[in-house]
Amino acid sequence: MAATSTLLDGKGLSKAMEADLKVRVEKIIAQTGKVPVLATILVGNDPSSEVYVKMKGNACERVGMTSVRVHLPEETTTEELLAAIEKLNNDEQICGILLQHPVPHQIDERACFDKIAIDKDVDGVTCLGFGRMSMNEPAYGSATPAGIMELLKHYKLPLAGKHAVVVGRSPILGKPVAMMLLNENATVTICHSKTDNLPALIKQADIVVGAVGRPEFIRAEWIKDGAVVVDAGYHKGGLGDVEISKVKDRAAAYTPVPGGVGPMTIATLIAQTVASAEKKLKA
Ligand code: NAP
């Protein structure tokens, strides 16, 4: 059993980040007379996506930035969405572009993500951004994984030499977080739906990242005592992807759900937009 279990307070850290970002935004405005703008694109009427986009817009306002909301109908084609992104790419006022995932099935989401100009890819969704990040070159990281890494860094949790087991390999979460952990010299195992002996692999983990998208899929008994548990999942009823309530007392550290990874995702998106604004607006 871990001597003490540290709650990785994403909510608290994201508030502190926002306070710092507010000061940086004030400085940009004072020096350039320009207000940084994040463009959000929502396609269709998925209620969860609408909430996420609204939360991101609200976070912009809290730090003194503006968000421009582009809302396209459910039947939007790939070509129409590509054209909307191109317009934002060419708009000098826009410092960052967020295309809310997922888009309706008729749209080629990958093509649309990759249309986002690299210097405005503040949500870290392009292939180029992923490749650069993987090669340890400057790039905005995918927001949720970069937020997870910021949280681990803030609590000074050792990563080098540790065995990290990431459950999930999605382009926005599992795959990039695995590369970020590798860049910090963790030894990384990436698991997915075809993985054999998942419980045995998780049992070896010093760090477990749950990014499966199924409520409490990762069972408490699969996790060894003293592991660091990061739960990226969020489901109805406040459940994550890990059976966190049963493991938190014997984990070295864990992210609560809610209040762990979620707020860090938004704070990271805003932080990367401010960083882009500082470069673009030459503050
Ligand atoms: P996703 O695209 O659905 O990917 C899920 C991953 O889990 C896939 O790689 C899949 O494997 C794997 N998986 C599914 N069933 C499995 C099984 N039985 N055993 C092992 N692996 C399995 O989901 P996502 O977008 O990465 O999201 C993952 C979770 O994070 C969700 O709960 C989501 O709500 C949450 N999330 C949170 C935030 C936030 O801001 N807090 C942001 C994004 C996502 P295959 O590749 O083989 O199909």
Tab-separated table of C-alpha atoms and ligand atoms in Angstrom:
chain	number	residue	atom	x	y	z
A	1	MET	CA	0.000	0.000	0.000
A	2	ALA	CA	1.304	3.501	-0.861
A	3	ALA	CA	2.229	5.538	2.236
A	4	THR	CA	0.234	8.508	0.984
A	5	SER	CA	-1.775	8.823	-2.155
A	6	THR	CA	-1.485	12.132	-4.008
A	7	LEU	CA	-4.563	13.527	-5.695
A	8	LEU	CA	-3.447	15.076	-8.985
A	9	ASP	CA	-5.610	18.173	-8.837
A	10	GLY	CA	-6.183	19.170	-12.443
A	11	LYS	CA	-8.895	21.605	-11.465
A	12	GLY	CA	-6.590	23.492	-9.103
A	13	LEU	CA	-3.649	23.493	-11.496
A	14	SER	CA	-5.807	24.637	-14.421
A	15	LYS	CA	-7.031	27.601	-12.321
A	16	ALA	CA	-3.441	28.568	-11.529
A	17	MET	CA	-2.538	28.240	-15.226
A	18	GLU	CA	-5.468	30.465	-16.188
A	19	ALA	CA	-4.364	33.149	-13.727
A	20	ASP	CA	-0.922	33.164	-15.359
A	21	LEU	CA	-2.421	33.155	-18.861
A	22	LYS	CA	-4.647	36.132	-18.020
A	23	VAL	CA	-1.534	38.177	-17.216
A	24	ARG	CA	0.128	37.080	-20.465
A	25	VAL	CA	-2.980	38.010	-22.485
A	26	GLU	CA	-3.113	41.434	-20.799
A	27	LYS	CA	0.509	41.946	-21.817
A	28	ILE	CA	-0.196	40.962	-25.436
A	29	ILE	CA	-3.098	43.407	-25.592
A	30	ALA	CA	-1.091	46.203	-23.954
A	31	GLN	CA	1.857	45.741	-26.313
A	32	THR	CA	0.051	45.077	-29.594
A	33	GLY	CA	-3.451	46.479	-29.159
A	34	LYS	CA	-4.715	43.140	-30.461
A	35	VAL	CA	-6.845	40.587	-28.632
A	36	PRO	CA	-5.810	36.952	-29.273
A	37	VAL	CA	-8.549	34.919	-30.969
A	38	LEU	CA	-9.254	31.180	-30.864
A	39	ALA	CA	-11.557	29.915	-33.607
A	40	THR	CA	-13.712	26.949	-32.665
A	41	ILE	CA	-15.453	24.871	-35.314
A	42	LEU	CA	-18.431	22.721	-34.426
A	43	VAL	CA	-20.082	20.608	-37.112
A	44	GLY	CA	-23.569	19.313	-36.347
A	45	ASN	CA	-25.534	19.296	-33.125
A	46	ASP	CA	-23.969	16.668	-30.892
A	47	PRO	CA	-24.934	17.883	-27.388
A	48	SER	CA	-21.635	16.827	-25.733
A	49	SER	CA	-19.602	18.534	-28.459
A	50	GLU	CA	-21.701	21.689	-28.035
A	51	VAL	CA	-20.913	21.670	-24.307
A	52	TYR	CA	-17.172	21.138	-24.920
A	53	VAL	CA	-17.009	23.996	-27.447
A	54	LYS	CA	-18.897	26.266	-25.061
A	55	MET	CA	-16.510	25.380	-22.215
A	56	LYS	CA	-13.530	26.238	-24.429
A	57	GLY	CA	-15.116	29.571	-25.427
A	58	ASN	CA	-15.800	30.367	-21.761
A	59	ALA	CA	-12.176	29.594	-20.872
A	60	CYS	CA	-11.051	32.054	-23.584
A	61	GLU	CA	-13.196	34.753	-22.007
A	62	ARG	CA	-11.853	34.028	-18.519
A	63	VAL	CA	-8.291	34.780	-19.649
A	64	GLY	CA	-9.306	37.847	-21.686
A	65	MET	CA	-9.155	36.283	-25.169
A	66	THR	CA	-11.895	36.199	-27.782
A	67	SER	CA	-13.321	33.073	-29.340
A	68	VAL	CA	-14.907	33.069	-32.761
A	69	ARG	CA	-17.414	30.291	-33.095
A	70	VAL	CA	-18.006	28.646	-36.457
A	71	HIS	CA	-21.053	26.361	-36.340
A	72	LEU	CA	-21.704	24.321	-39.475
A	73	PRO	CA	-24.740	22.127	-40.188
A	74	GLU	CA	-24.799	18.345	-39.718
A	75	GLU	CA	-24.803	17.753	-43.521
A	76	THR	CA	-21.574	19.742	-44.124
A	77	THR	CA	-19.274	18.082	-46.672
A	78	THR	CA	-15.531	17.572	-46.390
A	79	GLU	CA	-14.989	20.238	-49.061
A	80	GLU	CA	-17.116	22.765	-47.189
A	81	LEU	CA	-15.279	22.126	-43.934
A	82	LEU	CA	-11.891	22.321	-45.674
A	83	ALA	CA	-12.929	25.679	-47.127
A	84	ALA	CA	-14.000	26.954	-43.681
A	85	ILE	CA	-10.626	25.934	-42.216
A	86	GLU	CA	-8.754	27.541	-45.108
A	87	LYS	CA	-10.563	30.806	-44.430
A	88	LEU	CA	-9.473	30.710	-40.772
A	89	ASN	CA	-5.907	29.759	-41.778
A	90	ASN	CA	-5.773	32.936	-43.868
A	91	ASP	CA	-7.326	35.190	-41.233
A	92	GLU	CA	-4.519	37.081	-39.500
A	93	GLN	CA	-6.597	37.717	-36.394
A	94	ILE	CA	-6.961	34.003	-35.634
A	95	CYS	CA	-4.172	32.602	-33.450
A	96	GLY	CA	-5.513	29.070	-33.034
A	97	ILE	CA	-8.087	26.739	-34.601
A	98	LEU	CA	-9.989	24.048	-32.739
A	99	LEU	CA	-12.011	21.575	-34.797
A	100	GLN	CA	-14.254	19.781	-32.309
A	101	HIS	CA	-13.976	16.006	-32.598
A	102	PRO	CA	-15.867	13.926	-33.679
A	103	VAL	CA	-17.269	15.351	-36.912
A	104	PRO	CA	-20.255	13.757	-38.718
A	105	HIS	CA	-19.416	10.461	-40.444
A	106	GLN	CA	-19.546	11.783	-44.056
A	107	ILE	CA	-16.587	14.083	-43.357
A	108	ASP	CA	-12.977	13.012	-43.809
A	109	GLU	CA	-11.871	14.077	-40.334
A	110	ARG	CA	-8.177	13.372	-40.918
A	111	ALA	CA	-8.109	15.542	-44.066
A	112	CYS	CA	-9.804	18.353	-42.159
A	113	PHE	CA	-7.492	18.111	-39.137
A	114	ASP	CA	-4.510	18.191	-41.483
A	115	LYS	CA	-5.859	21.274	-43.253
A	116	ILE	CA	-5.249	23.297	-40.067
A	117	ALA	CA	-2.106	25.414	-40.515
A	118	ILE	CA	0.667	24.061	-38.275
A	119	ASP	CA	1.181	27.446	-36.595
A	120	LYS	CA	-2.527	27.506	-35.635
A	121	ASP	CA	-2.752	23.832	-34.600
A	122	VAL	CA	-3.109	24.684	-30.906
A	123	ASP	CA	-5.106	21.479	-30.250
A	124	GLY	CA	-2.249	19.389	-31.672
A	125	VAL	CA	-4.312	17.337	-34.113
A	126	THR	CA	-2.320	17.469	-37.349
A	127	CYS	CA	-0.085	14.623	-38.571
A	128	LEU	CA	2.726	17.158	-38.909
A	129	GLY	CA	2.310	18.339	-35.326
A	130	PHE	CA	2.214	14.745	-34.062
A	131	GLY	CA	5.321	13.878	-36.044
A	132	ARG	CA	7.223	16.922	-34.820
A	133	MET	CA	6.198	16.283	-31.205
A	134	SER	CA	7.232	12.613	-31.543
A	135	MET	CA	10.637	13.694	-32.854
A	136	ASN	CA	11.015	16.050	-29.886
A	137	GLU	CA	10.816	19.064	-32.200
A	138	PRO	CA	8.783	22.166	-31.260
A	139	ALA	CA	5.043	21.603	-31.801
A	140	TYR	CA	1.815	22.152	-29.936
A	141	GLY	CA	0.973	18.826	-28.322
A	142	SER	CA	-2.413	17.195	-28.515
A	143	ALA	CA	-4.284	19.034	-25.741
A	144	THR	CA	-5.391	16.164	-23.495
A	145	PRO	CA	-2.037	14.322	-23.518
A	146	ALA	CA	-0.098	17.588	-23.117
A	147	GLY	CA	-2.372	18.446	-20.170
A	148	ILE	CA	-1.674	15.041	-18.623
A	149	MET	CA	2.079	15.602	-18.988
A	150	GLU	CA	1.797	19.068	-17.427
A	151	LEU	CA	-0.022	17.553	-14.452
A	152	LEU	CA	2.611	14.813	-13.999
A	153	LYS	CA	5.368	17.426	-14.299
A	154	HIS	CA	3.705	19.763	-11.800
A	155	TYR	CA	3.635	17.011	-9.175
A	156	LYS	CA	7.245	16.084	-10.048
A	157	LEU	CA	6.369	12.452	-10.572
A	158	PRO	CA	9.382	10.542	-11.864
A	159	LEU	CA	8.895	9.261	-15.411
A	160	ALA	CA	12.389	8.285	-16.615
A	161	GLY	CA	12.870	4.526	-16.523
A	162	LYS	CA	9.311	3.905	-15.318
A	163	HIS	CA	7.051	1.459	-17.106
A	164	ALA	CA	4.037	3.346	-18.447
A	165	VAL	CA	1.117	1.308	-19.763
A	166	VAL	CA	-1.245	3.328	-21.946
A	167	VAL	CA	-4.612	1.705	-22.601
A	168	GLY	CA	-5.916	3.186	-25.863
A	169	ARG	CA	-4.215	4.301	-29.073
A	170	SER	CA	-6.449	7.010	-30.472
A	171	PRO	CA	-4.806	9.795	-32.512
A	172	ILE	CA	-5.871	12.458	-30.001
A	173	LEU	CA	-5.043	10.626	-26.804
A	174	GLY	CA	-3.430	7.194	-26.500
A	175	LYS	CA	-0.866	7.529	-29.282
A	176	PRO	CA	0.355	11.052	-28.472
A	177	VAL	CA	0.486	10.470	-24.702
A	178	ALA	CA	2.581	7.351	-25.350
A	179	MET	CA	5.050	9.401	-27.432
A	180	MET	CA	5.187	12.146	-24.816
A	181	LEU	CA	5.941	9.600	-22.084
A	182	LEU	CA	8.599	8.046	-24.319
A	183	ASN	CA	10.142	11.493	-24.830
A	184	GLU	CA	10.410	11.691	-21.030
A	185	ASN	CA	12.289	8.380	-21.056
A	186	ALA	CA	9.502	6.211	-19.719
A	187	THR	CA	9.368	2.653	-21.068
A	188	VAL	CA	6.008	2.590	-22.797
A	189	THR	CA	3.568	-0.208	-23.576
A	190	ILE	CA	0.585	0.766	-25.728
A	191	CYS	CA	-2.502	-1.436	-25.381
A	192	HIS	CA	-5.631	-1.531	-27.521
A	193	SER	CA	-8.659	-3.665	-28.275
A	194	LYS	CA	-6.583	-6.477	-29.806
A	195	THR	CA	-4.090	-6.654	-26.921
A	196	ASP	CA	-3.723	-10.077	-25.275
A	197	ASN	CA	-3.354	-10.388	-21.512
A	198	LEU	CA	-4.264	-6.781	-20.751
A	199	PRO	CA	-4.603	-7.299	-16.956
A	200	ALA	CA	-1.097	-8.845	-16.784
A	201	LEU	CA	0.401	-5.914	-18.702
A	202	ILE	CA	-1.352	-3.354	-16.525
A	203	LYS	CA	-0.108	-5.216	-13.432
A	204	GLN	CA	3.472	-4.347	-14.505
A	205	ALA	CA	2.766	-0.627	-14.804
A	206	ASP	CA	4.368	2.042	-12.660
A	207	ILE	CA	2.139	4.504	-14.531
A	208	VAL	CA	-1.264	3.549	-15.966
A	209	VAL	CA	-3.044	5.831	-18.425
A	210	GLY	CA	-6.684	4.921	-19.009
A	211	ALA	CA	-7.849	6.189	-22.422
A	212	VAL	CA	-10.312	3.483	-23.413
A	213	GLY	CA	-13.658	5.256	-23.551
A	214	ARG	CA	-15.489	2.641	-21.473
A	215	PRO	CA	-16.717	3.355	-17.938
A	216	GLU	CA	-14.484	1.745	-15.279
A	217	PHE	CA	-13.136	-0.730	-17.829
A	218	ILE	CA	-9.736	-0.856	-16.101
A	219	ARG	CA	-10.309	-2.824	-12.924
A	220	ALA	CA	-8.733	-1.835	-9.626
A	221	GLU	CA	-7.313	-5.329	-9.081
A	222	TRP	CA	-5.271	-5.079	-12.328
A	223	ILE	CA	-3.284	-2.140	-10.903
A	224	LYS	CA	-0.306	-2.711	-8.645
A	225	ASP	CA	0.154	-0.932	-5.330
A	226	GLY	CA	2.036	2.353	-5.610
A	227	ALA	CA	1.244	2.954	-9.301
A	228	VAL	CA	0.441	6.399	-10.688
A	229	VAL	CA	-3.036	6.249	-12.200
A	230	VAL	CA	-4.131	8.741	-14.860
A	231	ASP	CA	-7.740	8.457	-15.906
A	232	ALA	CA	-8.600	10.356	-19.087
A	233	GLY	CA	-12.115	8.960	-19.306
A	234	TYR	CA	-15.272	10.828	-18.468
A	235	HIS	CA	-18.675	9.200	-18.525
A	236	LYS	CA	-22.167	9.838	-17.202
A	237	GLY	CA	-22.381	9.649	-13.427
A	238	GLY	CA	-18.831	10.959	-13.012
A	239	LEU	CA	-17.180	7.646	-13.895
A	240	GLY	CA	-13.798	7.439	-15.569
A	241	ASP	CA	-12.159	4.649	-17.567
A	242	VAL	CA	-10.529	3.284	-14.386
A	243	GLU	CA	-12.225	1.869	-11.279
A	244	ILE	CA	-10.600	4.748	-9.456
A	245	SER	CA	-12.584	4.701	-6.203
A	246	LYS	CA	-11.259	1.215	-5.435
A	247	VAL	CA	-7.621	1.944	-6.266
A	248	LYS	CA	-7.014	5.506	-5.113
A	249	ASP	CA	-5.999	4.615	-1.532
A	250	ARG	CA	-3.185	2.353	-2.669
A	251	ALA	CA	-2.017	4.379	-5.688
A	252	ALA	CA	1.031	6.632	-5.376
A	253	ALA	CA	-0.978	9.298	-7.183
A	254	TYR	CA	-4.209	9.445	-9.161
A	255	THR	CA	-6.353	11.839	-11.173
A	256	PRO	CA	-9.895	12.300	-9.866
A	257	VAL	CA	-12.880	12.180	-12.220
A	258	PRO	CA	-14.043	14.863	-12.639
A	259	GLY	CA	-11.382	17.464	-11.792
A	260	GLY	CA	-8.298	15.686	-13.112
A	261	VAL	CA	-7.544	15.388	-16.820
A	262	GLY	CA	-10.617	17.286	-18.124
A	263	PRO	CA	-9.745	20.783	-16.855
A	264	MET	CA	-6.117	20.286	-17.894
A	265	THR	CA	-7.223	19.686	-21.497
A	266	ILE	CA	-8.948	23.056	-21.702
A	267	ALA	CA	-6.170	24.912	-19.866
A	268	THR	CA	-3.607	23.398	-22.251
A	269	LEU	CA	-5.597	24.417	-25.320
A	270	ILE	CA	-5.790	27.981	-24.007
A	271	ALA	CA	-2.088	27.994	-23.016
A	272	GLN	CA	-1.102	26.864	-26.516
A	273	THR	CA	-3.333	29.540	-28.071
A	274	VAL	CA	-1.684	32.204	-25.914
A	275	ALA	CA	1.757	30.886	-26.935
A	276	SER	CA	0.689	31.125	-30.588
A	277	ALA	CA	-0.618	34.662	-30.015
A	278	GLU	CA	2.697	35.704	-28.461
A	279	LYS	CA	4.509	34.481	-31.579
A	280	LYS	CA	2.012	35.787	-34.126
A	281	LEU	CA	1.260	39.145	-32.572
A	282	LYS	CA	4.923	39.585	-31.549
A	283	ALA	CA	4.162	40.473	-27.930
B	1	NAP	P1	-11.404	6.300	-28.777
B	1	NAP	O1	-11.004	7.073	-29.973
B	1	NAP	O2	-12.715	5.607	-28.759
B	1	NAP	O3	-10.251	5.238	-28.492
B	1	NAP	C1	-10.406	4.246	-27.525
B	1	NAP	C2	-9.199	3.366	-27.502
B	1	NAP	O4	-9.421	2.341	-26.535
B	1	NAP	C3	-8.919	2.682	-28.846
B	1	NAP	O5	-7.548	2.761	-29.147
B	1	NAP	C4	-9.359	1.245	-28.598
B	1	NAP	O6	-8.576	0.277	-29.274
B	1	NAP	C5	-9.120	1.092	-27.114
B	1	NAP	N1	-9.981	0.027	-26.585
B	1	NAP	C6	-11.291	-0.143	-26.794
B	1	NAP	N2	-11.721	-1.268	-26.192
B	1	NAP	C7	-10.624	-1.830	-25.616
B	1	NAP	C8	-10.418	-3.016	-24.882
B	1	NAP	N3	-11.409	-3.876	-24.638
B	1	NAP	N4	-9.165	-3.276	-24.432
B	1	NAP	C9	-8.144	-2.431	-24.683
B	1	NAP	N5	-8.291	-1.277	-25.396
B	1	NAP	C10	-9.522	-0.989	-25.855
B	1	NAP	O7	-11.397	7.232	-27.470
B	1	NAP	P2	-10.539	8.533	-27.138
B	1	NAP	O8	-11.042	9.663	-27.922
B	1	NAP	O9	-9.087	8.210	-27.130
B	1	NAP	O10	-11.019	8.752	-25.628
B	1	NAP	C11	-10.710	7.830	-24.610
B	1	NAP	C12	-11.352	8.315	-23.316
B	1	NAP	O11	-10.836	9.581	-22.972
B	1	NAP	C13	-12.855	8.476	-23.387
B	1	NAP	O12	-13.400	8.104	-22.131
B	1	NAP	C14	-13.048	9.957	-23.617
B	1	NAP	O13	-14.274	10.444	-23.091
B	1	NAP	C15	-11.903	10.522	-22.840
B	1	NAP	N6	-11.432	11.823	-23.339
B	1	NAP	C16	-11.332	12.814	-22.438
B	1	NAP	C17	-10.886	14.038	-22.846
B	1	NAP	C18	-10.791	15.111	-21.841
B	1	NAP	O14	-10.591	16.254	-22.190
B	1	NAP	N7	-10.898	14.791	-20.584
B	1	NAP	C19	-10.530	14.286	-24.163
B	1	NAP	C20	-10.599	13.238	-25.070
B	1	NAP	C21	-11.067	12.013	-24.645
B	1	NAP	P3	-8.565	0.109	-30.891
B	1	NAP	O15	-7.662	1.195	-31.393
B	1	NAP	O16	-8.017	-1.247	-31.111
B	1	NAP	O17	-9.982	0.272	-31.336
